[in-house]
Coordinates of C-alpha atoms and ligand atoms in Angstrom, one line a residue:
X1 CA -24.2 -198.7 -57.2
X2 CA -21.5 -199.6 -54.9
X3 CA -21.2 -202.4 -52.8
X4 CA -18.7 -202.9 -49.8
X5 CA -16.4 -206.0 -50.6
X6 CA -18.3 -207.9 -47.8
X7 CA -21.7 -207.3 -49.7
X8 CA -20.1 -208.0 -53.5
X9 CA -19.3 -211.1 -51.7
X10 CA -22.4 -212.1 -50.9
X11 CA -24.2 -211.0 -53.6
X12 CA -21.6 -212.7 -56.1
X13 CA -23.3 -216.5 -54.9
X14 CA -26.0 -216.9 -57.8
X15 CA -29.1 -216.1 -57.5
X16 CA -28.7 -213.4 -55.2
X17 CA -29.1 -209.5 -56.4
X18 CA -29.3 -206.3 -54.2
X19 CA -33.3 -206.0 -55.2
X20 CA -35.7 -206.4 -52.6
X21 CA -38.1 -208.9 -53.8
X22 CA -35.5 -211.5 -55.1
X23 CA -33.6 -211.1 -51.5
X24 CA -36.9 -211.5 -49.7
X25 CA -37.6 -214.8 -52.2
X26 CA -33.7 -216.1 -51.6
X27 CA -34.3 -215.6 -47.9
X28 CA -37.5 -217.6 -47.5
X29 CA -40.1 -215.1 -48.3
X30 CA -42.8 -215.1 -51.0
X31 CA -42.5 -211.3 -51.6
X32 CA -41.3 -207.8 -51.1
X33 CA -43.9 -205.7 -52.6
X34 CA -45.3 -202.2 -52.6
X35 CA -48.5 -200.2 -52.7
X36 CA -48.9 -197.8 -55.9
X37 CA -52.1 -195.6 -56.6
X38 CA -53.5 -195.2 -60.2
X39 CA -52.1 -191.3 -60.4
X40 CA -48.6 -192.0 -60.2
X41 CA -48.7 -195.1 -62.7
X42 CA -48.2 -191.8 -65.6
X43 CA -44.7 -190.7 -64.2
X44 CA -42.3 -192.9 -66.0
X45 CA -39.3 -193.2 -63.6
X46 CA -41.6 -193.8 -61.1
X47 CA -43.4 -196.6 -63.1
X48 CA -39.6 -198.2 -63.9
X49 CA -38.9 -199.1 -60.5
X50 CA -42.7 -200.4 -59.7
X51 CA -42.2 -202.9 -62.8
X52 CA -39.0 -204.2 -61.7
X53 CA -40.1 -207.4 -60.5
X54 CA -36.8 -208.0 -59.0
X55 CA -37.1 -205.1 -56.7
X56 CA -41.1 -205.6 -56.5
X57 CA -42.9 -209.0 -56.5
X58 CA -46.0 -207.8 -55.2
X59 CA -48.5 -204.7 -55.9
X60 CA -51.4 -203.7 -53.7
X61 CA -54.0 -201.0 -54.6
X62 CA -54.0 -198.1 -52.5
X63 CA -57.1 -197.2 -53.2
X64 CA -59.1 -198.3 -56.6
X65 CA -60.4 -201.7 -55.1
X66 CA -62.3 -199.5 -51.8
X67 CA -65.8 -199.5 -51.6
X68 CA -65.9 -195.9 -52.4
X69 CA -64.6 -196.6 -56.1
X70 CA -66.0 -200.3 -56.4
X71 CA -69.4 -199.8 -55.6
X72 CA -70.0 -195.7 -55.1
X73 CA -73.9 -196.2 -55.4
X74 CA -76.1 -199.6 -54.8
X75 CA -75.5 -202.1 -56.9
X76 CA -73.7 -200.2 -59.4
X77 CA -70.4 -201.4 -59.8
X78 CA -66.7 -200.1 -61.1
X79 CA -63.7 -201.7 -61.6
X80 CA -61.4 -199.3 -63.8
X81 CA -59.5 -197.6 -61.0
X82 CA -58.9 -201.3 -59.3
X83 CA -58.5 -203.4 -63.2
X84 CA -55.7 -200.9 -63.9
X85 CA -53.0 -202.2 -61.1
X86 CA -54.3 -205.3 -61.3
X87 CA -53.6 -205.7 -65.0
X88 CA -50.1 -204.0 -64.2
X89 CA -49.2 -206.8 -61.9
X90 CA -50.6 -209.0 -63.8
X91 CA -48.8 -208.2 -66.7
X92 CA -45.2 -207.9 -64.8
X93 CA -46.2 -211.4 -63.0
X94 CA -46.5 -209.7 -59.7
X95 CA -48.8 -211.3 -57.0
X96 CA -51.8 -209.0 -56.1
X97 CA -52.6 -208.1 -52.3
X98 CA -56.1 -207.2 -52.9
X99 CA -57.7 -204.0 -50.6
X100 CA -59.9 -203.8 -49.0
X101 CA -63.6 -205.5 -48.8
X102 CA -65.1 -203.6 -45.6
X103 CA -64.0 -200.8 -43.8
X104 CA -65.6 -197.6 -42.0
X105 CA -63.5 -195.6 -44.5
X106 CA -63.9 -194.4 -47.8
X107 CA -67.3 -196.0 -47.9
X108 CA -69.9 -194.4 -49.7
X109 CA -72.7 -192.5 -47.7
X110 CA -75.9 -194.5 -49.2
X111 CA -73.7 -197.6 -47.1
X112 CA -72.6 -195.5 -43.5
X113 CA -75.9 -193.0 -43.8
X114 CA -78.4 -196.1 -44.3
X115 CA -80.7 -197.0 -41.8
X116 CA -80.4 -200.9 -42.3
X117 CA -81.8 -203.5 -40.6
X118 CA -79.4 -206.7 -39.8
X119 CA -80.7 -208.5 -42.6
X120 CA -80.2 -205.5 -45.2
X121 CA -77.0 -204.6 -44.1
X122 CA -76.0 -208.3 -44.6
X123 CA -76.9 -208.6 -47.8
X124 CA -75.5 -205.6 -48.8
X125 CA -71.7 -206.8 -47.4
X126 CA -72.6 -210.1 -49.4
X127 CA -73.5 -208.6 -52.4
X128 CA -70.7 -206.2 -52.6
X129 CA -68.2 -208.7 -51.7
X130 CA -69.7 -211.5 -54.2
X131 CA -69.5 -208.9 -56.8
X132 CA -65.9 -207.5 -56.3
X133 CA -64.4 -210.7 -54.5
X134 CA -66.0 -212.5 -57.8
X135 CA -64.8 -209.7 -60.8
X136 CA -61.0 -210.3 -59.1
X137 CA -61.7 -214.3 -58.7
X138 CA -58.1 -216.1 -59.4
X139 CA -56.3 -212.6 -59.8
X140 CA -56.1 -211.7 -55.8
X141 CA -53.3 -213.6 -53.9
X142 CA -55.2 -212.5 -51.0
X143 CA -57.9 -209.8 -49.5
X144 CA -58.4 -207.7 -47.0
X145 CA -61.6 -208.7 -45.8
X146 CA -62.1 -206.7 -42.7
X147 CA -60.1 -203.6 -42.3
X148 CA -59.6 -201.4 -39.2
X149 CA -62.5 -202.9 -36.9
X150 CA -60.6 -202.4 -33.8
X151 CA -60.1 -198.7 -32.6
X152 CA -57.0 -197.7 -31.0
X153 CA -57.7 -198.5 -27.6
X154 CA -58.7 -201.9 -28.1
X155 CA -62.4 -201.3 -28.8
X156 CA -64.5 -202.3 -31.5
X157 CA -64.8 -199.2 -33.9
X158 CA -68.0 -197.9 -34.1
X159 CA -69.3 -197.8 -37.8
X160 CA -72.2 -198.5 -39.5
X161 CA -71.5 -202.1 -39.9
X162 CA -70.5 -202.5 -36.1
X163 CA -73.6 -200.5 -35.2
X164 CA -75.9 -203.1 -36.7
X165 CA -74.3 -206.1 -36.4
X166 CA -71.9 -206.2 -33.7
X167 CA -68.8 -208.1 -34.5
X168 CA -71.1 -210.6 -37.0
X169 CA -70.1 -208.5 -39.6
X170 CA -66.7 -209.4 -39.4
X171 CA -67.8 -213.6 -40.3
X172 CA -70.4 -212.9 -42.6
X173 CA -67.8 -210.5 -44.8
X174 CA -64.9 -214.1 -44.2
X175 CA -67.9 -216.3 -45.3
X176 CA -68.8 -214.0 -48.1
X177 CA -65.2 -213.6 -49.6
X178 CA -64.7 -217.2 -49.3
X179 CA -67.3 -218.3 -50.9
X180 CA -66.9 -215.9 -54.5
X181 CA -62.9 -217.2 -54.6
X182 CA -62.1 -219.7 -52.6
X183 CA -58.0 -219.5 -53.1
X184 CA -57.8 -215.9 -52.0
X185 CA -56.2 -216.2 -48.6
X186 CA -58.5 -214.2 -46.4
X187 CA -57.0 -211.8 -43.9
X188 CA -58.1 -209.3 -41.1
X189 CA -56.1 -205.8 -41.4
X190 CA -55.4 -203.3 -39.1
X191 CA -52.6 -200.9 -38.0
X192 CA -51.2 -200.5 -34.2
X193 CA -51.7 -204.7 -33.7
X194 CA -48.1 -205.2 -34.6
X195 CA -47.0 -205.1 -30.7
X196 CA -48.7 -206.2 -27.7
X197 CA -51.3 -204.1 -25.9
X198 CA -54.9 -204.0 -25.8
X199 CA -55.1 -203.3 -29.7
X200 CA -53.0 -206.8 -30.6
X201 CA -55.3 -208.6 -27.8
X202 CA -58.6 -207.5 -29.4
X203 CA -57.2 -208.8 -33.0
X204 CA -56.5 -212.2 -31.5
X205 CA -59.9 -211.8 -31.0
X206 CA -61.1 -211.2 -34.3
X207 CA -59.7 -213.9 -35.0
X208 CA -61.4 -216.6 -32.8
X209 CA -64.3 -215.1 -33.7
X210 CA -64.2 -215.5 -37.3
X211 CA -62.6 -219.6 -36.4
X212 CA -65.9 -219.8 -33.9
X213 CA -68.4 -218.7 -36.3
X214 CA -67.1 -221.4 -39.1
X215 CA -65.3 -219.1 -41.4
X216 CA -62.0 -219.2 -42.9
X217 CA -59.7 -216.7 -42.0
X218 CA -56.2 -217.5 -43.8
X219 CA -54.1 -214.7 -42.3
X220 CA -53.2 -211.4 -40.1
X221 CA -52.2 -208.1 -42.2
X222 CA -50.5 -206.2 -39.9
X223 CA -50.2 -202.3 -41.5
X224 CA -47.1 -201.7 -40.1
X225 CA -47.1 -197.4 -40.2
X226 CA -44.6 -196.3 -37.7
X227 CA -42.8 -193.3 -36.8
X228 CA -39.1 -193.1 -36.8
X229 CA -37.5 -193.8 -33.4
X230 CA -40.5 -195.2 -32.1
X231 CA -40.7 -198.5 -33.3
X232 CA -40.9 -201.7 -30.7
X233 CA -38.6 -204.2 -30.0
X234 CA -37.7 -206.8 -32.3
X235 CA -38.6 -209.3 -29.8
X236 CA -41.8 -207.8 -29.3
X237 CA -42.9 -207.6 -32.7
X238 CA -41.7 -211.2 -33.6
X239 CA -43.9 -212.5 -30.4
X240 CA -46.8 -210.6 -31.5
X241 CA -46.4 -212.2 -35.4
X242 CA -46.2 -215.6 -33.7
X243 CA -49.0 -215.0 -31.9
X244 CA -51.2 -214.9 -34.3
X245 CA -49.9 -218.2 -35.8
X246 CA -50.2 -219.8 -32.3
X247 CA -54.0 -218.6 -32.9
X248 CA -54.3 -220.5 -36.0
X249 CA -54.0 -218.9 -38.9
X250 CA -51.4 -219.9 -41.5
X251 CA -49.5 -216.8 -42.5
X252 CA -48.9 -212.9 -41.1
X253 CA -47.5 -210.1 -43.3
X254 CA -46.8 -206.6 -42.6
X255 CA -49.0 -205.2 -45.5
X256 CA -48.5 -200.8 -45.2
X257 CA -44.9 -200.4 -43.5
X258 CA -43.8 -197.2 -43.8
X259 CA -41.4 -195.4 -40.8
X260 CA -42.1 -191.7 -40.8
X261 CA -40.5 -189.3 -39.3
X262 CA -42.8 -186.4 -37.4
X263 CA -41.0 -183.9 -37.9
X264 CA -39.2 -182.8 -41.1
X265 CA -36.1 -181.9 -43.0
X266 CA -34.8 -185.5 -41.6
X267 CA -31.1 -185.6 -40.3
X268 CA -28.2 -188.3 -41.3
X269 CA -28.7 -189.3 -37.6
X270 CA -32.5 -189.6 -38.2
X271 CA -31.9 -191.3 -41.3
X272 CA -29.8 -193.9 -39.7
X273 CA -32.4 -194.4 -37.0
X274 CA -34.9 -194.9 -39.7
X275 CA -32.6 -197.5 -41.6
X276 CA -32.5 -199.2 -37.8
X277 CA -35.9 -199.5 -37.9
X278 CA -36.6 -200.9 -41.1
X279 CA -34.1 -203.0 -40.2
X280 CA -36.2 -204.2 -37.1
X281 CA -39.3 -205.2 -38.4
X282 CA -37.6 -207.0 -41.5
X283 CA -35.7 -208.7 -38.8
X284 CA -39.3 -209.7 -37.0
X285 CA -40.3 -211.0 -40.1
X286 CA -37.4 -212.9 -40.9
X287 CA -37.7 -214.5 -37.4
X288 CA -41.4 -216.0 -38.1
X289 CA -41.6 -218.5 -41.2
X290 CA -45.2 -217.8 -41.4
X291 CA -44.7 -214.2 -42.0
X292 CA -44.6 -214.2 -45.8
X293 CA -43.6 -210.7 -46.8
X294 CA -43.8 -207.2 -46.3
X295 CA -45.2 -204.6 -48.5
X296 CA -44.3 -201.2 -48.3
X297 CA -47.2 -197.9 -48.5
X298 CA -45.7 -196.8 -51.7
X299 CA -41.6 -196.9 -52.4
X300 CA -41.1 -193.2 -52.9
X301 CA -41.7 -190.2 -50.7
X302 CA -42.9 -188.7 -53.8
X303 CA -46.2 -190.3 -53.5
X304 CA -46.5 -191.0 -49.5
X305 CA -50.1 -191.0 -48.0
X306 CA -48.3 -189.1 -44.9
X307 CA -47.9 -185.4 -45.8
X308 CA -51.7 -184.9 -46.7
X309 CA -52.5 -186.1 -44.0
X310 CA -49.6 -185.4 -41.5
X311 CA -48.8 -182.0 -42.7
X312 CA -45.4 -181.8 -41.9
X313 CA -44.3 -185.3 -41.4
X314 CA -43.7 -187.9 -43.9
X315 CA -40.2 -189.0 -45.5
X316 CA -41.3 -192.4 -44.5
X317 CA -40.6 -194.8 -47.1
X318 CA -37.1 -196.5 -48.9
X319 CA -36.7 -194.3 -52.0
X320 CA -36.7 -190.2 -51.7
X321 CA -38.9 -187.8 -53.5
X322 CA -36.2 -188.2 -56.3
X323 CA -36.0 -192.0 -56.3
X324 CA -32.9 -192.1 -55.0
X325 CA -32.6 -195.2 -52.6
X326 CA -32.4 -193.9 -48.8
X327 CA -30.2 -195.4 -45.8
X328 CA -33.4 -197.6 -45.0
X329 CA -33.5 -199.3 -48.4
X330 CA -29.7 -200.4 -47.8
X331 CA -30.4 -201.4 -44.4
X332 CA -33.7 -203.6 -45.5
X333 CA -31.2 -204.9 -48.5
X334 CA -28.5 -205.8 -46.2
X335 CA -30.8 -207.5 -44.3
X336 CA -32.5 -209.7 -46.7
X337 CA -29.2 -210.4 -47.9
X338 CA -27.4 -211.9 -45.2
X339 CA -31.0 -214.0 -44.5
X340 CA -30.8 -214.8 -48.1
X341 CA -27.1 -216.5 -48.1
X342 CA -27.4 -217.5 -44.4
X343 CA -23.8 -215.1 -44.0
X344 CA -24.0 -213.8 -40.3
X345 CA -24.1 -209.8 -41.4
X346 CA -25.7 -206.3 -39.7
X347 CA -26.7 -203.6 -41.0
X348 CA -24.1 -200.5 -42.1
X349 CA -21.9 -199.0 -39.5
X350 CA -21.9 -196.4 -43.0
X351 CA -24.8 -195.5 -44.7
X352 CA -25.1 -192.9 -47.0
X353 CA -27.1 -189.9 -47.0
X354 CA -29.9 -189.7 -49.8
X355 CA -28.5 -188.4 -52.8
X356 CA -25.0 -189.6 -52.8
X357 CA -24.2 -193.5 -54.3
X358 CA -25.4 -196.1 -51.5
X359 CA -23.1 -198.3 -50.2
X360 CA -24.7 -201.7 -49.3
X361 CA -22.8 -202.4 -46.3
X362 CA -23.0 -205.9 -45.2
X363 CA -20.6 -206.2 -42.0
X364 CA -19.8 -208.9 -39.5
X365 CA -22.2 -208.8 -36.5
X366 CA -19.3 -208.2 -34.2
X367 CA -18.9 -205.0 -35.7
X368 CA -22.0 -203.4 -35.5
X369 CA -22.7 -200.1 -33.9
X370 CA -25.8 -198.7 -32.8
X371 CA -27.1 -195.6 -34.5
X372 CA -27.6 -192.7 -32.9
X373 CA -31.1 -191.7 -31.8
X374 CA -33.1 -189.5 -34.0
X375 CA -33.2 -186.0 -33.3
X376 CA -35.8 -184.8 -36.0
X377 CA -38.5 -186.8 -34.3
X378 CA -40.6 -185.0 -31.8
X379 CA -42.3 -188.7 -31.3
X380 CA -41.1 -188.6 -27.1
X381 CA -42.4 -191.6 -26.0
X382 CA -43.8 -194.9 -27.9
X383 CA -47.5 -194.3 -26.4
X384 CA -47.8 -190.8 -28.1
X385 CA -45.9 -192.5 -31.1
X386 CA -48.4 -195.3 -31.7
X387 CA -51.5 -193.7 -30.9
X388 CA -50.5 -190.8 -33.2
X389 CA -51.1 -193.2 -36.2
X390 CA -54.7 -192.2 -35.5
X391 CA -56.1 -194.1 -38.0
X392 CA -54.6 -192.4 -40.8
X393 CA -55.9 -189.4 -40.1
X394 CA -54.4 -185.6 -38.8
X395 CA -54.0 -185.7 -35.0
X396 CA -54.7 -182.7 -33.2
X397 CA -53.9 -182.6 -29.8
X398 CA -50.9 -182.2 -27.9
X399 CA -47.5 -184.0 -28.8
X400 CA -47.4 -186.2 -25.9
X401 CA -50.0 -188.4 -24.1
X402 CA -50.5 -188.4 -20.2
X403 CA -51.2 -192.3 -19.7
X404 CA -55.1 -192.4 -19.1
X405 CA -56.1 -188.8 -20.2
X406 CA -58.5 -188.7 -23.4
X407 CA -57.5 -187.7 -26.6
X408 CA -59.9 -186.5 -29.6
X409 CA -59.3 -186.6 -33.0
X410 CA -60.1 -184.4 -36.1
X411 CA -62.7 -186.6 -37.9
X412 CA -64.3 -190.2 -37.5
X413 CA -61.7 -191.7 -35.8
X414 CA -61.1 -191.5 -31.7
X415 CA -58.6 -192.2 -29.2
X416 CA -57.9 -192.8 -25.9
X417 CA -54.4 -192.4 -24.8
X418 CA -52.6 -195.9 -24.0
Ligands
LIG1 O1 -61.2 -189.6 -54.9 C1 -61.0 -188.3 -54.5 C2 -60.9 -187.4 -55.7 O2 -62.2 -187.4 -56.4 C3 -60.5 -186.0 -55.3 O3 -60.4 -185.2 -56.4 C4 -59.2 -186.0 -54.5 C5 -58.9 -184.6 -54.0 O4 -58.0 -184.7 -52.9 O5 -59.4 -186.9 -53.4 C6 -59.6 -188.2 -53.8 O6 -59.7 -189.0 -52.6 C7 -58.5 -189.3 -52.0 C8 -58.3 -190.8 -52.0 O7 -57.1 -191.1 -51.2 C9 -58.1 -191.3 -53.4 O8 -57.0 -190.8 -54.0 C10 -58.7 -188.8 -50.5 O9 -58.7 -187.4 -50.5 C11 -57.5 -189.3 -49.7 O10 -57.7 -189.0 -48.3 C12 -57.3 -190.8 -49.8 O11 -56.2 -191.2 -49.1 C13 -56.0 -192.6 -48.9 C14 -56.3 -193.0 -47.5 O12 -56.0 -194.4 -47.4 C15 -57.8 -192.8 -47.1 O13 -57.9 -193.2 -45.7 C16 -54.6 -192.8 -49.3 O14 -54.3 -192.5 -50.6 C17 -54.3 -194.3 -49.0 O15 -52.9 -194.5 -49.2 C18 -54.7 -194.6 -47.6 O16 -54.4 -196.0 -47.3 C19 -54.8 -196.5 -46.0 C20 -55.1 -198.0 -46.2 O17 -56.1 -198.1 -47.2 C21 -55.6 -198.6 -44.9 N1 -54.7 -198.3 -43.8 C22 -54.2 -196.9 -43.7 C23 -53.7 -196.4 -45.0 C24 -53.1 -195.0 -44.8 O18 -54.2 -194.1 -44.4

């Protein structure tokens, strides 16, 4: 790899490398991490960079700890898929963002298909998450407790747990996890509640309710999945982290960040406008002490969530399909680096194209340009851009959103247009 002299500099004071998680550590931060999936964990070179603890100091399931694997009928109970990352990180000494406890997807049908009374439906979230919660106890930095209960325009989501038991599902599941470990830190996750709008409102919600009904709720996950060009301010974001803290809990993360782009092959201009954006919400975090790190939905475009469900989009993440570290992995560096030695830097005027040697280009503020918009987005407006998240699911409809029309989606999920 090579460094601009600026950068050697830098990262010539001890202690400080170009890897991710031991910048994020040297700037303040108690990990840069990443989400891996039990499939990919056979494909050595991708399994090199995920045990590099320098570069990753924190592994979250993306899928083996979900209702649908832990507990796929009543009461009978499976932790292989979940055990093997856990034992990984475990083994490599990386901290364990656990995922997730109770959400309307991937849940089994005997749970979303039941007809349950409140009391039944209660005691199956307690049992579930006394099992699980209990199996991981003193293994989990944290948990998603309560995942997604917000819809995207600001609504609770309708699901079978909302169904029955309004929003007194969301305490019971805080209680619940709180009482099988208490030193997990407890957190509410959800995707689009990383800028202000109705969305973030109804999370500061969640919140108070959990505080009101006598339960500990430790922290705010924020998912972080954005699409290239579209991200918000830097300001925005940072208020919207602090906000949380201002409603009492001790710590924020953004727990799934991956920029995508919407439309694919990305260009060098998009691929700057993506390292820009990474750049942003590493920035936001940066600005807020309580924000404690930032995982990353998988490393490598190889193994993104986004093209199976997004046909055609994707290219989201800080490594390519071929591991070779993108613009956005030098811009995050670069970043963390000049937080890290407290050297006044920006991110590259110069960054190179995927493929070629990276330059980690740490510069002097006063010499920053601003990168050119994207032009291999199609994302034309922020609105259309946030809502087309759509819960991690396809989106359907038209490309752009008329402020106030309706919007339907392809499966469980629903929209209005913001
Ligand atoms: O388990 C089945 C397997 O039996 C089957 O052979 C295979 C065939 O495709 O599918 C397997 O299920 C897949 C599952 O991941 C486990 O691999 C589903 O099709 C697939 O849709 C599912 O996708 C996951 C998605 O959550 C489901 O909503 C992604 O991998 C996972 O990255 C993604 O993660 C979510 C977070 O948990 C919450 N926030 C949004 C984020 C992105 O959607």
């Amino acid at each position: 790899m090579r460094f601009s002299a600026a950068a050697a500099a830098v990262l010539a004071i001890p202690g400080v490398s170009a890897n991710l998680h031991q910048l994020a550590v040297g700037a303040g931060k108690k990990f840069f991490g990443s989400a891996t999936d039990n499939g990919e964990l056979s494909d050595a070179a991708y399994l090199a960079i995920l045990n590099d603890t320098k570069e990753f100091g924190q592994i979250t399931p993306g899928n083996g700890q979900k209702w649908q694997f832990t507990e796929p009928s009543q009461g009978s109970f499976s932790y292989t898929a979940g055990d093997q990352i856990v034992n990984l990180a475990k083994a490599n000494g990386q901290l364990v963002r656990c995922h997730t406890l109770v959400w309307h997807s991937q849940l089994p049908s005997w749970v979303s298909s039941g007809s349950w009374t409140k009391d039944q439906l209660t005691s199956i979230i307690q049992t579930h998450i006394a099992n699980e919660v209990g199996h991981y106890k003193g293994q989990c930095y944290s948990w998603d407790v309560v995942n997604e209960a917000i819809d995207d325009s600001g609504v609770y989501r309708t699901s079978v747990f909302y169904n029955v038991l309004g929003t007194d599902f969301i305490p019971i599941a805080f209680k619940a996890a709180a009482a099988a470990d208490p030193a997990a830190k407890l957190y509410y996750n959800d995707y689009n509640i990383e800028y202000s709008g109705a969305k973030h409102t109804r999370a500061l919600e969640v919140v108070d309710i959990v505080q009101k009904a006598g339960a500990r709720i430790d922290g705010v996950g924020l998912q972080a999945h954005f699409i290239v060009g579209s991200v918000a301010s830097q300001s925005d974001l940072t208020n919207v982290l602090q906000s949380y803290i201002d409603a009492g809990v001790s710590e924020v993360s953004y727990t799934e960040l991956d920029i995508r782009f919407s439309s694919l092959p990305a260009s060098a201009s998009g691929l700057q406008q993506q390292a820009t954006d990474y750049s942003t919400v590493t920035k936001a975090c940066l600005a807020v002490a309580e924000c404690i790190g930032i995982t990353i939905w998988d490393f490598t475009d190889k193994y993104s969530w986004i093209p199976s469900t997004f046909p055609g989009q994707g290219a989201a993440l800080l490594y390519d399909e071929n591991f070779s570290k993108k613009p956005a992995w030098t811009a995050v560096s670069s970043v963390l680096a000049a937080a890290a030695t407290g050297v006044a830097t920006a991110t590259a005027t110069t960054i190179a194209t995927p493929s070629t040697t990276l330059a980690t280009s740490v510069v002097p503020t006063s010499t920053k340009t601003t990168a050119a918009p994207a032009t291999s987005t199609t994302a034309s407006s922020s609105a259309a851009a946030r809502w087309a998240q759509c819960g991690g699911k396809g989106w359907t409809g038209p490309t752009t959103c008329v402020s106030g029309s309706t919007c339907t989606y392809q499966n469980d999920y629903y929209s209005q247009c913001l």
